[in-house]
GROMACS .gro file of N, CA and C in nm:
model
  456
    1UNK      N    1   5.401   6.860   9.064
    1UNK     CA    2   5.325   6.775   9.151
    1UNK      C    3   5.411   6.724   9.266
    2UNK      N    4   5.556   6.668   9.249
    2UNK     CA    5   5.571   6.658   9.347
    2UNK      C    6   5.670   6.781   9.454
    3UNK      N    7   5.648   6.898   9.400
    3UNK     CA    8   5.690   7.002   9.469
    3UNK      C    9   5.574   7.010   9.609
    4UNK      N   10   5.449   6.964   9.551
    4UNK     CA   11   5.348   7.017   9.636
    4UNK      C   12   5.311   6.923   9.752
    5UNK      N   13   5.397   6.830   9.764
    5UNK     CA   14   5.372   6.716   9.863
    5UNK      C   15   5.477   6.785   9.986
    6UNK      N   16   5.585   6.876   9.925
    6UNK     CA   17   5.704   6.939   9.975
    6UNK      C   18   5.647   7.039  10.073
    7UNK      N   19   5.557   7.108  10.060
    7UNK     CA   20   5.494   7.206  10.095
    7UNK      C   21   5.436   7.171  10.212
    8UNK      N   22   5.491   7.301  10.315
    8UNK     CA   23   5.428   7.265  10.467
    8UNK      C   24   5.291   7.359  10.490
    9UNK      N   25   5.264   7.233  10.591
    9UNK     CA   26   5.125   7.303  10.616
    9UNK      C   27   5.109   7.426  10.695
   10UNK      N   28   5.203   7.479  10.773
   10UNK     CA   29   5.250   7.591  10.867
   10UNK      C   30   5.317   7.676  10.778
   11UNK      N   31   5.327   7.651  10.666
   11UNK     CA   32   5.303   7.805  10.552
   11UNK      C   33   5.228   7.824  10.481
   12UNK      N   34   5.151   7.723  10.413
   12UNK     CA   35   5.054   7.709  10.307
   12UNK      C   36   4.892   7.742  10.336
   13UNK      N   37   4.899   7.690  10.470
   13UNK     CA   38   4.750   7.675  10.550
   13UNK      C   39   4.667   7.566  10.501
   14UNK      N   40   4.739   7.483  10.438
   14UNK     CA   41   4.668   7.354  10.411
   14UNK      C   42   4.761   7.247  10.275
   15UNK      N   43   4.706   7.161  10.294
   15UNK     CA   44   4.799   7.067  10.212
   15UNK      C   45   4.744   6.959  10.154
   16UNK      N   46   4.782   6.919  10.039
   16UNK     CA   47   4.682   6.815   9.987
   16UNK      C   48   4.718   6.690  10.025
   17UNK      N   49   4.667   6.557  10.035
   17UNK     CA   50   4.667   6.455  10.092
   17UNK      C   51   4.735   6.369   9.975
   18UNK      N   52   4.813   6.306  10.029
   18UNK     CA   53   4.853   6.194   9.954
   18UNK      C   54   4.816   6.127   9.801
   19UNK      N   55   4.655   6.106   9.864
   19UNK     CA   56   4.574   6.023   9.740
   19UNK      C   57   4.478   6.167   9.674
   20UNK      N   58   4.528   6.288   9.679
   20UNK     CA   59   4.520   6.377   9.593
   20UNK      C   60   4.311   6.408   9.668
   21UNK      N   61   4.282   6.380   9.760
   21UNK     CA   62   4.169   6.369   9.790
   21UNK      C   63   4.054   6.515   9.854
   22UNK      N   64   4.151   6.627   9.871
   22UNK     CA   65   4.153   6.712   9.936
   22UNK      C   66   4.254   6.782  10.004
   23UNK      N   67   4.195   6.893  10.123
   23UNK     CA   68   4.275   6.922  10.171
   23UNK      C   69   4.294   6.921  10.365
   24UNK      N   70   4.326   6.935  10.408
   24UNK     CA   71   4.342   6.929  10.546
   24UNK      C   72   4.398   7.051  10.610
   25UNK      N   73   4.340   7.157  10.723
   25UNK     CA   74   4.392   7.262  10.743
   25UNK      C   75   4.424   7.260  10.844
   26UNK      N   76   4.464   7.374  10.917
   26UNK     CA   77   4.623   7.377  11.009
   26UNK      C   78   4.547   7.300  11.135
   27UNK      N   79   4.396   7.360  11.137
   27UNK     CA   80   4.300   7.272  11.280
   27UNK      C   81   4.352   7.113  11.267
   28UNK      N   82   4.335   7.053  11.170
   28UNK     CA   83   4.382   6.919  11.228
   28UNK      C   84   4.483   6.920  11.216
   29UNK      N   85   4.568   6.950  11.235
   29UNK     CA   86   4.718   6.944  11.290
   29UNK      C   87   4.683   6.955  11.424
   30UNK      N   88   4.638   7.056  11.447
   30UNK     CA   89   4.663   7.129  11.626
   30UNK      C   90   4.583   7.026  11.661
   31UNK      N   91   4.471   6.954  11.630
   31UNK     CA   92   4.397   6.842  11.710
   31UNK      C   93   4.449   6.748  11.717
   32UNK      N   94   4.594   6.702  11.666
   32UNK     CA   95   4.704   6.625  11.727
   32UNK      C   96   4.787   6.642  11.839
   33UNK      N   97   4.789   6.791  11.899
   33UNK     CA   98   4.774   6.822  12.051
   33UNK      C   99   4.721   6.808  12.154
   34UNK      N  100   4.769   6.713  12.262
   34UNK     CA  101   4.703   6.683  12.386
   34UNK      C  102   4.713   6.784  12.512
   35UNK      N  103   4.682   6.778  12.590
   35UNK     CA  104   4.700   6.871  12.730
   35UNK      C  105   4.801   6.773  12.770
   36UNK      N  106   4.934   6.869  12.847
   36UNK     CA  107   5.053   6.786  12.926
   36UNK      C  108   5.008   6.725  13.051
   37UNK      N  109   5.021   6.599  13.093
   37UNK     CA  110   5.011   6.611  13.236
   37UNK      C  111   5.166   6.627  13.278
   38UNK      N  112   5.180   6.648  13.443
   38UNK     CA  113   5.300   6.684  13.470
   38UNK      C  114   5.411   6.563  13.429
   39UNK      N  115   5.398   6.446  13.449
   39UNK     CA  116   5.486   6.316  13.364
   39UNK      C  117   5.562   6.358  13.223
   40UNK      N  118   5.437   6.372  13.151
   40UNK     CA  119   5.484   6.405  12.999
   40UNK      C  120   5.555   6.541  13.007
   41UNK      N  121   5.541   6.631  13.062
   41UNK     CA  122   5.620   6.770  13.071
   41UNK      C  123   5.786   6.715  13.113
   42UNK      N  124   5.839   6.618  13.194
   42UNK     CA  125   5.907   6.574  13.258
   42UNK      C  126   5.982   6.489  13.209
   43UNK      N  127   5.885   6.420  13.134
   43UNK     CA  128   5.968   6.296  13.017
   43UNK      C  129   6.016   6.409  12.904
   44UNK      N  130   5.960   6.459  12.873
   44UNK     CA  131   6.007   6.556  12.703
   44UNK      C  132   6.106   6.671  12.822
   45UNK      N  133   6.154   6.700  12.877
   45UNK     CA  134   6.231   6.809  12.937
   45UNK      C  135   6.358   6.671  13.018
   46UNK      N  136   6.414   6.565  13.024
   46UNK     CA  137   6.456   6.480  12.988
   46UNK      C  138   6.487   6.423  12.869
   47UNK      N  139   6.421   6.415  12.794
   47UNK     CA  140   6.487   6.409  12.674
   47UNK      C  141   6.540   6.512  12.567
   48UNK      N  142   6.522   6.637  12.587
   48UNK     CA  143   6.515   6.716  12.558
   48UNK      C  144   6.672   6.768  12.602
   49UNK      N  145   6.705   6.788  12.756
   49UNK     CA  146   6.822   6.803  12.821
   49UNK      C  147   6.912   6.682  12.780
   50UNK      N  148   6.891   6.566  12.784
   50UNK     CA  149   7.012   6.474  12.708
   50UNK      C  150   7.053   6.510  12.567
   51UNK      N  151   6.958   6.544  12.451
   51UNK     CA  152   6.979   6.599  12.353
   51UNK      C  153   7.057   6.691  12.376
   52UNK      N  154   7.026   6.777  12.436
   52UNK     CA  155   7.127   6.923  12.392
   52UNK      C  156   7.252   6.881  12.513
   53UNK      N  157   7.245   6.809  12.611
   53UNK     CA  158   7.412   6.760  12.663
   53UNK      C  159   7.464   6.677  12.580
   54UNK      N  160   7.413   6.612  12.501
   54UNK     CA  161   7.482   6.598  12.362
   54UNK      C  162   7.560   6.626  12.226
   55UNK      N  163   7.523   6.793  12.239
   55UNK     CA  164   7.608   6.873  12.152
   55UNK      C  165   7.749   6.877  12.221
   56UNK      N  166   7.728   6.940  12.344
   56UNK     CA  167   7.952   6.920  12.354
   56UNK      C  168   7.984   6.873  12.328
   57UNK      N  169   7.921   6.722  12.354
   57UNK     CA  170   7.958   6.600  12.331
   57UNK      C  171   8.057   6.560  12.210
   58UNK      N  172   7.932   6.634  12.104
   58UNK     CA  173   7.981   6.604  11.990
   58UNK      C  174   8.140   6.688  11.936
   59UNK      N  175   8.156   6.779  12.012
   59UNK     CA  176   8.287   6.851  11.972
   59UNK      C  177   8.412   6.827  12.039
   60UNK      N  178   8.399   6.692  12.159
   60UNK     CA  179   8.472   6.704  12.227
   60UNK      C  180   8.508   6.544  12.177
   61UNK      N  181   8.371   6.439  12.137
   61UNK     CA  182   8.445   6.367  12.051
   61UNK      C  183   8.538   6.374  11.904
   62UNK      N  184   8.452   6.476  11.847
   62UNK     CA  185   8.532   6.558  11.731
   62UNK      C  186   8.685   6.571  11.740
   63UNK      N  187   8.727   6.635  11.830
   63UNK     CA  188   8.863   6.691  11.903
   63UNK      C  189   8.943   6.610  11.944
   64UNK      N  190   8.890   6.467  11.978
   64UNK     CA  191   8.974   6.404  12.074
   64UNK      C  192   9.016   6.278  11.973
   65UNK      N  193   8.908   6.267  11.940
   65UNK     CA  194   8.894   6.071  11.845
   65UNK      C  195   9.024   6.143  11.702
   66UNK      N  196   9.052   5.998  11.687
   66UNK     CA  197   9.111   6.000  11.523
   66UNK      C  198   8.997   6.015  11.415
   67UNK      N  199   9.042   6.063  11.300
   67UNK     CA  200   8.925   6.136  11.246
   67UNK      C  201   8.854   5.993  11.204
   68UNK      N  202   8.928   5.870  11.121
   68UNK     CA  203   8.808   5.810  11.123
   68UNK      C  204   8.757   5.767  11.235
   69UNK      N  205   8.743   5.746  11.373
   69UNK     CA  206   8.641   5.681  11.454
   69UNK      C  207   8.572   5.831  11.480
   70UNK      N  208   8.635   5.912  11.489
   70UNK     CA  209   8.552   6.063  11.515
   70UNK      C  210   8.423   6.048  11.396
   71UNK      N  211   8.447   6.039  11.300
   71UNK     CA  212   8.350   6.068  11.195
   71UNK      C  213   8.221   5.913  11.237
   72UNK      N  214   8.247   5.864  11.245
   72UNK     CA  215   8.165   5.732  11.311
   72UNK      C  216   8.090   5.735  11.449
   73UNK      N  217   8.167   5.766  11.534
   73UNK     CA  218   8.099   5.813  11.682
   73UNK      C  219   8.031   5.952  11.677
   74UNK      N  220   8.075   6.099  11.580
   74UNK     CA  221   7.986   6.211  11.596
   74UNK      C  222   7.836   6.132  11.479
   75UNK      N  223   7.895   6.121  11.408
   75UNK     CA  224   7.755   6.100  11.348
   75UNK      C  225   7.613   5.948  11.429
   76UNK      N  226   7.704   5.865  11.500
   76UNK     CA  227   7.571   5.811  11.561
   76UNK      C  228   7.541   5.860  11.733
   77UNK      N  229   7.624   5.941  11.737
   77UNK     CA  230   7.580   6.063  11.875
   77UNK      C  231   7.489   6.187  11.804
   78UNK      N  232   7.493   6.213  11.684
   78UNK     CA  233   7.445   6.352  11.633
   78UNK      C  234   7.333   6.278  11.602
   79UNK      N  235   7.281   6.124  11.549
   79UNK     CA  236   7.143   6.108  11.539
   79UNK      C  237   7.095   6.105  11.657
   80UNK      N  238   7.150   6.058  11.759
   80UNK     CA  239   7.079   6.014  11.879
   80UNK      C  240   7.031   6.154  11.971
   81UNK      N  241   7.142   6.253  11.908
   81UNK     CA  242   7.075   6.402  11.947
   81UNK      C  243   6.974   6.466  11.896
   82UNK      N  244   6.985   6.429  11.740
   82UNK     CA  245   6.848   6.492  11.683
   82UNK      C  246   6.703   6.362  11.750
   83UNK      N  247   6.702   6.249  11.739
   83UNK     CA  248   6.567   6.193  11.798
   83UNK      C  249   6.534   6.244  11.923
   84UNK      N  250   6.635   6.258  12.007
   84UNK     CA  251   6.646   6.273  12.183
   84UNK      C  252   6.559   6.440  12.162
   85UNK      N  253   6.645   6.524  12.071
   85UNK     CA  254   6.549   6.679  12.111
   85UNK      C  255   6.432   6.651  12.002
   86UNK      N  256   6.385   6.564  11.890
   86UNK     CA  257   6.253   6.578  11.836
   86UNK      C  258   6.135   6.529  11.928
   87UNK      N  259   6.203   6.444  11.989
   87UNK     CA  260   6.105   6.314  12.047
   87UNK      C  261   6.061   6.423  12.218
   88UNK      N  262   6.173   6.455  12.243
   88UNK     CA  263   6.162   6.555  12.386
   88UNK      C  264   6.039   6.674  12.335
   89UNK      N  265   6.088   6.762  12.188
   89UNK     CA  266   6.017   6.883  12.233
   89UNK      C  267   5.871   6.841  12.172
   90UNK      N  268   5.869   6.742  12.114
   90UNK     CA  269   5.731   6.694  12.047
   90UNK      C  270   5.633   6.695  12.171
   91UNK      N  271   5.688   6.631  12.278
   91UNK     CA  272   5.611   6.598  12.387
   91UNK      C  273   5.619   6.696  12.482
   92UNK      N  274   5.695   6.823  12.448
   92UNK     CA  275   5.645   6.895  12.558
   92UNK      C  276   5.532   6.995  12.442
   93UNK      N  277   5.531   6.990  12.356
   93UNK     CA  278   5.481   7.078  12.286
   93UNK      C  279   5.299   7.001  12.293
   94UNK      N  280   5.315   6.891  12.345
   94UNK     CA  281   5.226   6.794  12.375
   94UNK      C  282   5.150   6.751  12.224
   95UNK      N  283   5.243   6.722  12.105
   95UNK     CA  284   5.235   6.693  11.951
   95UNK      C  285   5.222   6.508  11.989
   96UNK      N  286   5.144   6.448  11.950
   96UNK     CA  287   5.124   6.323  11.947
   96UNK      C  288   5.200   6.231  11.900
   97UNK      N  289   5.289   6.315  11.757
   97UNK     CA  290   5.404   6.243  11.666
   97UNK      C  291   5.520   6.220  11.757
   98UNK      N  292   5.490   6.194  11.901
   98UNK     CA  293   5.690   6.213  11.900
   98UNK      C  294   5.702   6.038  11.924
   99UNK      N  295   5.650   5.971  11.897
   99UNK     CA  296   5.655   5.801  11.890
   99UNK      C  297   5.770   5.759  11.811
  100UNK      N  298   5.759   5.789  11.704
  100UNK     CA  299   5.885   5.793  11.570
  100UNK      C  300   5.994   5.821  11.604
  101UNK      N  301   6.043   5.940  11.679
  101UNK     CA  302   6.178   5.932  11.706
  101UNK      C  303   6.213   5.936  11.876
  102UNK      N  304   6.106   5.911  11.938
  102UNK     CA  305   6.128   5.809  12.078
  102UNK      C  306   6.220   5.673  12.036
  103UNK      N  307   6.119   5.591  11.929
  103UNK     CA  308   6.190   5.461  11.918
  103UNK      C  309   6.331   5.476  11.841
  104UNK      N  310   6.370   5.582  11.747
  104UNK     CA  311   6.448   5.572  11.680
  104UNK      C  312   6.560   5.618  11.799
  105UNK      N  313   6.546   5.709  11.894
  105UNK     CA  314   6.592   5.717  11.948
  105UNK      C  315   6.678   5.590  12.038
  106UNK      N  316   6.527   5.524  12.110
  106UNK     CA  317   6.582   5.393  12.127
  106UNK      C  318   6.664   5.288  12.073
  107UNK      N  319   6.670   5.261  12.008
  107UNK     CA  320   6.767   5.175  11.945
  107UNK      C  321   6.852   5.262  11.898
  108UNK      N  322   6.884   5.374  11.875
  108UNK     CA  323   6.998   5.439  11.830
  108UNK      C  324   7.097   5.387  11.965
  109UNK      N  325   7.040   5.450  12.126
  109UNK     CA  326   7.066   5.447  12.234
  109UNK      C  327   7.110   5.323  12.262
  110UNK      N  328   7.079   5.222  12.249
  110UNK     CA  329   7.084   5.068  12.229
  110UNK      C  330   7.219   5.010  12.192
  111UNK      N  331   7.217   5.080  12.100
  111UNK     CA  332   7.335   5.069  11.961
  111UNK      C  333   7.453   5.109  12.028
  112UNK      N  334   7.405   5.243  12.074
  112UNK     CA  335   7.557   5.293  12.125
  112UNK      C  336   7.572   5.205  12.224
  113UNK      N  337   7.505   5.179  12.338
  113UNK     CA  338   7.603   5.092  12.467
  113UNK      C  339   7.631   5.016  12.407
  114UNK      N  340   7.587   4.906  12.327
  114UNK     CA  341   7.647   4.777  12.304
  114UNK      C  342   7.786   4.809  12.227
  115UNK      N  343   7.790   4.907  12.133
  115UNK     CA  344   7.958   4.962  12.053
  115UNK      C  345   8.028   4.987  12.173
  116UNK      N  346   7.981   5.098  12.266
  116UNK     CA  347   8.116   5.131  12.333
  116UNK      C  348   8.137   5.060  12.441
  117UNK      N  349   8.066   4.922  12.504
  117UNK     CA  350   8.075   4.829  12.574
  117UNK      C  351   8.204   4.703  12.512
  118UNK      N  352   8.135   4.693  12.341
  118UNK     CA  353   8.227   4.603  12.267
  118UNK      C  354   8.380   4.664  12.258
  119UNK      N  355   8.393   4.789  12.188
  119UNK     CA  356   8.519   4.878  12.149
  119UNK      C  357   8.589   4.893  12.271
  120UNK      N  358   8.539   4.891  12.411
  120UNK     CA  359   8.611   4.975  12.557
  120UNK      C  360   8.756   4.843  12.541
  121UNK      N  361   8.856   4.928  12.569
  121UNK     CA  362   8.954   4.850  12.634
  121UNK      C  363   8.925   4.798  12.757
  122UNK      N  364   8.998   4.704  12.783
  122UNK     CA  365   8.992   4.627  12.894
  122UNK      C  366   9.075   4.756  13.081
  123UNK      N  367   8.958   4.774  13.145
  123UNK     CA  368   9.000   4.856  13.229
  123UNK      C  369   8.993   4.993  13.249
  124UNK      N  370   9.008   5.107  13.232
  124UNK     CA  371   8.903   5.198  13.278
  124UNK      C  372   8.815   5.247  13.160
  125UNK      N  373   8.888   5.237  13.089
  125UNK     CA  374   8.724   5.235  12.898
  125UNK      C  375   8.662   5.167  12.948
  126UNK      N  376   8.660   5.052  12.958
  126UNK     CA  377   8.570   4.955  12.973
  126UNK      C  378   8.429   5.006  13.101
  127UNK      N  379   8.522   5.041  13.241
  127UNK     CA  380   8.480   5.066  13.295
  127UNK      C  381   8.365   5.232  13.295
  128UNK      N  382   8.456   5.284  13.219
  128UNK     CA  383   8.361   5.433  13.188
  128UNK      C  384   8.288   5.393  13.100
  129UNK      N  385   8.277   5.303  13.001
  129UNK     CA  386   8.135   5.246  12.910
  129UNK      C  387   8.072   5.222  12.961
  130UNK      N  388   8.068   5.116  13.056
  130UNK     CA  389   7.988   5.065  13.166
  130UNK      C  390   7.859   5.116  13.228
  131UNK      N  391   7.959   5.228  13.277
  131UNK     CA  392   7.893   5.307  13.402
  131UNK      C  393   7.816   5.408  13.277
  132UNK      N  394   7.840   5.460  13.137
  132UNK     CA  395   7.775   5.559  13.079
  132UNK      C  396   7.636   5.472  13.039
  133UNK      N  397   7.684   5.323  12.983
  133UNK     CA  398   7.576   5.250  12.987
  133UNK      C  399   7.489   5.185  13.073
  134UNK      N  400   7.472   5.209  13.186
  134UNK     CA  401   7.383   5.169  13.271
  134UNK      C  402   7.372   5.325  13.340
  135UNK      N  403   7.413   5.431  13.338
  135UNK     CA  404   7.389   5.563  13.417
  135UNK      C  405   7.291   5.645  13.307
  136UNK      N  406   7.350   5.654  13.164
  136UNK     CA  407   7.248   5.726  13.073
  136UNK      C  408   7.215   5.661  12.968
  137UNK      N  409   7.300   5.534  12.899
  137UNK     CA  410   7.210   5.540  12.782
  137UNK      C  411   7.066   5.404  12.775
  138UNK      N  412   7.097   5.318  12.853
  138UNK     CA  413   6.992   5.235  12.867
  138UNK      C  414   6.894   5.282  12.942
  139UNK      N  415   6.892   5.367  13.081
  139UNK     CA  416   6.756   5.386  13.120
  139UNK      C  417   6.715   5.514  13.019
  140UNK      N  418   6.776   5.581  12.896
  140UNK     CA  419   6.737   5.670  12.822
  140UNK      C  420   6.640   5.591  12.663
  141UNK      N  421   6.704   5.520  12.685
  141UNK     CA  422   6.707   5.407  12.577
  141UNK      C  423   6.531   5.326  12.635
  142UNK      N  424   6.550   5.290  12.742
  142UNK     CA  425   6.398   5.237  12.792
  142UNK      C  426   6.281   5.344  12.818
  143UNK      N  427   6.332   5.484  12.866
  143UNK     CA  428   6.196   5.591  12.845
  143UNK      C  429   6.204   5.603  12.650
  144UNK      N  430   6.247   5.614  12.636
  144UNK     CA  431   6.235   5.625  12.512
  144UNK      C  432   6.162   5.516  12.448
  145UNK      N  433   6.203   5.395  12.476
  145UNK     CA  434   6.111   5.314  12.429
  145UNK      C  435   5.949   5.288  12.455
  146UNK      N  436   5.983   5.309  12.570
  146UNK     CA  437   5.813   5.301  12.655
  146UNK      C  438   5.730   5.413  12.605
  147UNK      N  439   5.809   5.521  12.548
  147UNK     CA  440   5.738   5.658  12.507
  147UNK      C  441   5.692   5.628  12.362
  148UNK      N  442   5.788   5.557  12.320
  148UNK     CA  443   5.767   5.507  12.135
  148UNK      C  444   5.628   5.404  12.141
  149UNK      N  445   5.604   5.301  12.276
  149UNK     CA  446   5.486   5.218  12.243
  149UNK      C  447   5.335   5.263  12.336
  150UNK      N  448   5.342   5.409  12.370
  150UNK     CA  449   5.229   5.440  12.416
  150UNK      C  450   5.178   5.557  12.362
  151UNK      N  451   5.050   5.536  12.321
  151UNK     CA  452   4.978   5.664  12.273
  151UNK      C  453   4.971   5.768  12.373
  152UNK      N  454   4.974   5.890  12.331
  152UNK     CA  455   4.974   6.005  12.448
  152UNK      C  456   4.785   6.016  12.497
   0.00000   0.00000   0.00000
């Protein structure tokens, strides 16, 4: 029983509901698809491109940091990559779900300026936090949010 809650609906062709009530087939899924207007194509291809400029990211903090702050900074850059490309391709795929990891995104995004604002040494850290936090992660951090509190 609970193998079958495991089970996707994009192999099975349908899936039983929660309260064991029936089933639901792949049509209502796809009727959680909207038509893009050009905005939403634009917002999810933005978030979508920060996500994946996020992977170097992650190897170049890997490479550079001591392993423990490395292991601390890749892993809350590697969530903020996985919400940034779910939340992006959800919405270009024009999927209604990408609310969930818009916001998670957001406050992930959040999180980070305020760490590498707090952690920057005094003088050009400081100053390259700064500028990463007011150039990408707060206005990424506010589409993201605004995307997390509006229905498509």
């Amino acid at each position: 029983m609970a193998l079958n809650s495991l089970n996707s609906p994009a192999i099975c062709g349908s899936y039983t509901r929660r309260g064991g009530t029936g089933t639901v087939s792949l049509s209502a899924a796809r009727r959680r698809q909207v038509p893009l207007s050009a905005a939403r194509r634009r917002q999810g291809r933005i978030l979508t491109g920060a996500g994946l400029a996020l992977l170097p990211w992650l190897g170049y903090l890997a490479g550079t940091l001591p392993p423990a702050e490395a292991a601390a900074w890749v892993a809350l850059d590697a969530l903020e990559a996985a919400a940034l490309l779910t939340a992006g391709t959800r919405l270009l795929r024009g999927d209604s779900r990408h609310r969930a990891p818009a916001a998670a995104a957001a406050v992930l995004l959040l999180a980070d300026a305020c760490l590498d604002l707090a952690t920057a040494a005094p003088g050009t850290e400081l100053a390259t936090a700064l500028a990463m936090a007011v150039g990408a992660e707060l206005p990424l951090a506010g589409l993201s949010a605004w995307l997390a509190s509006r229905r498509m």
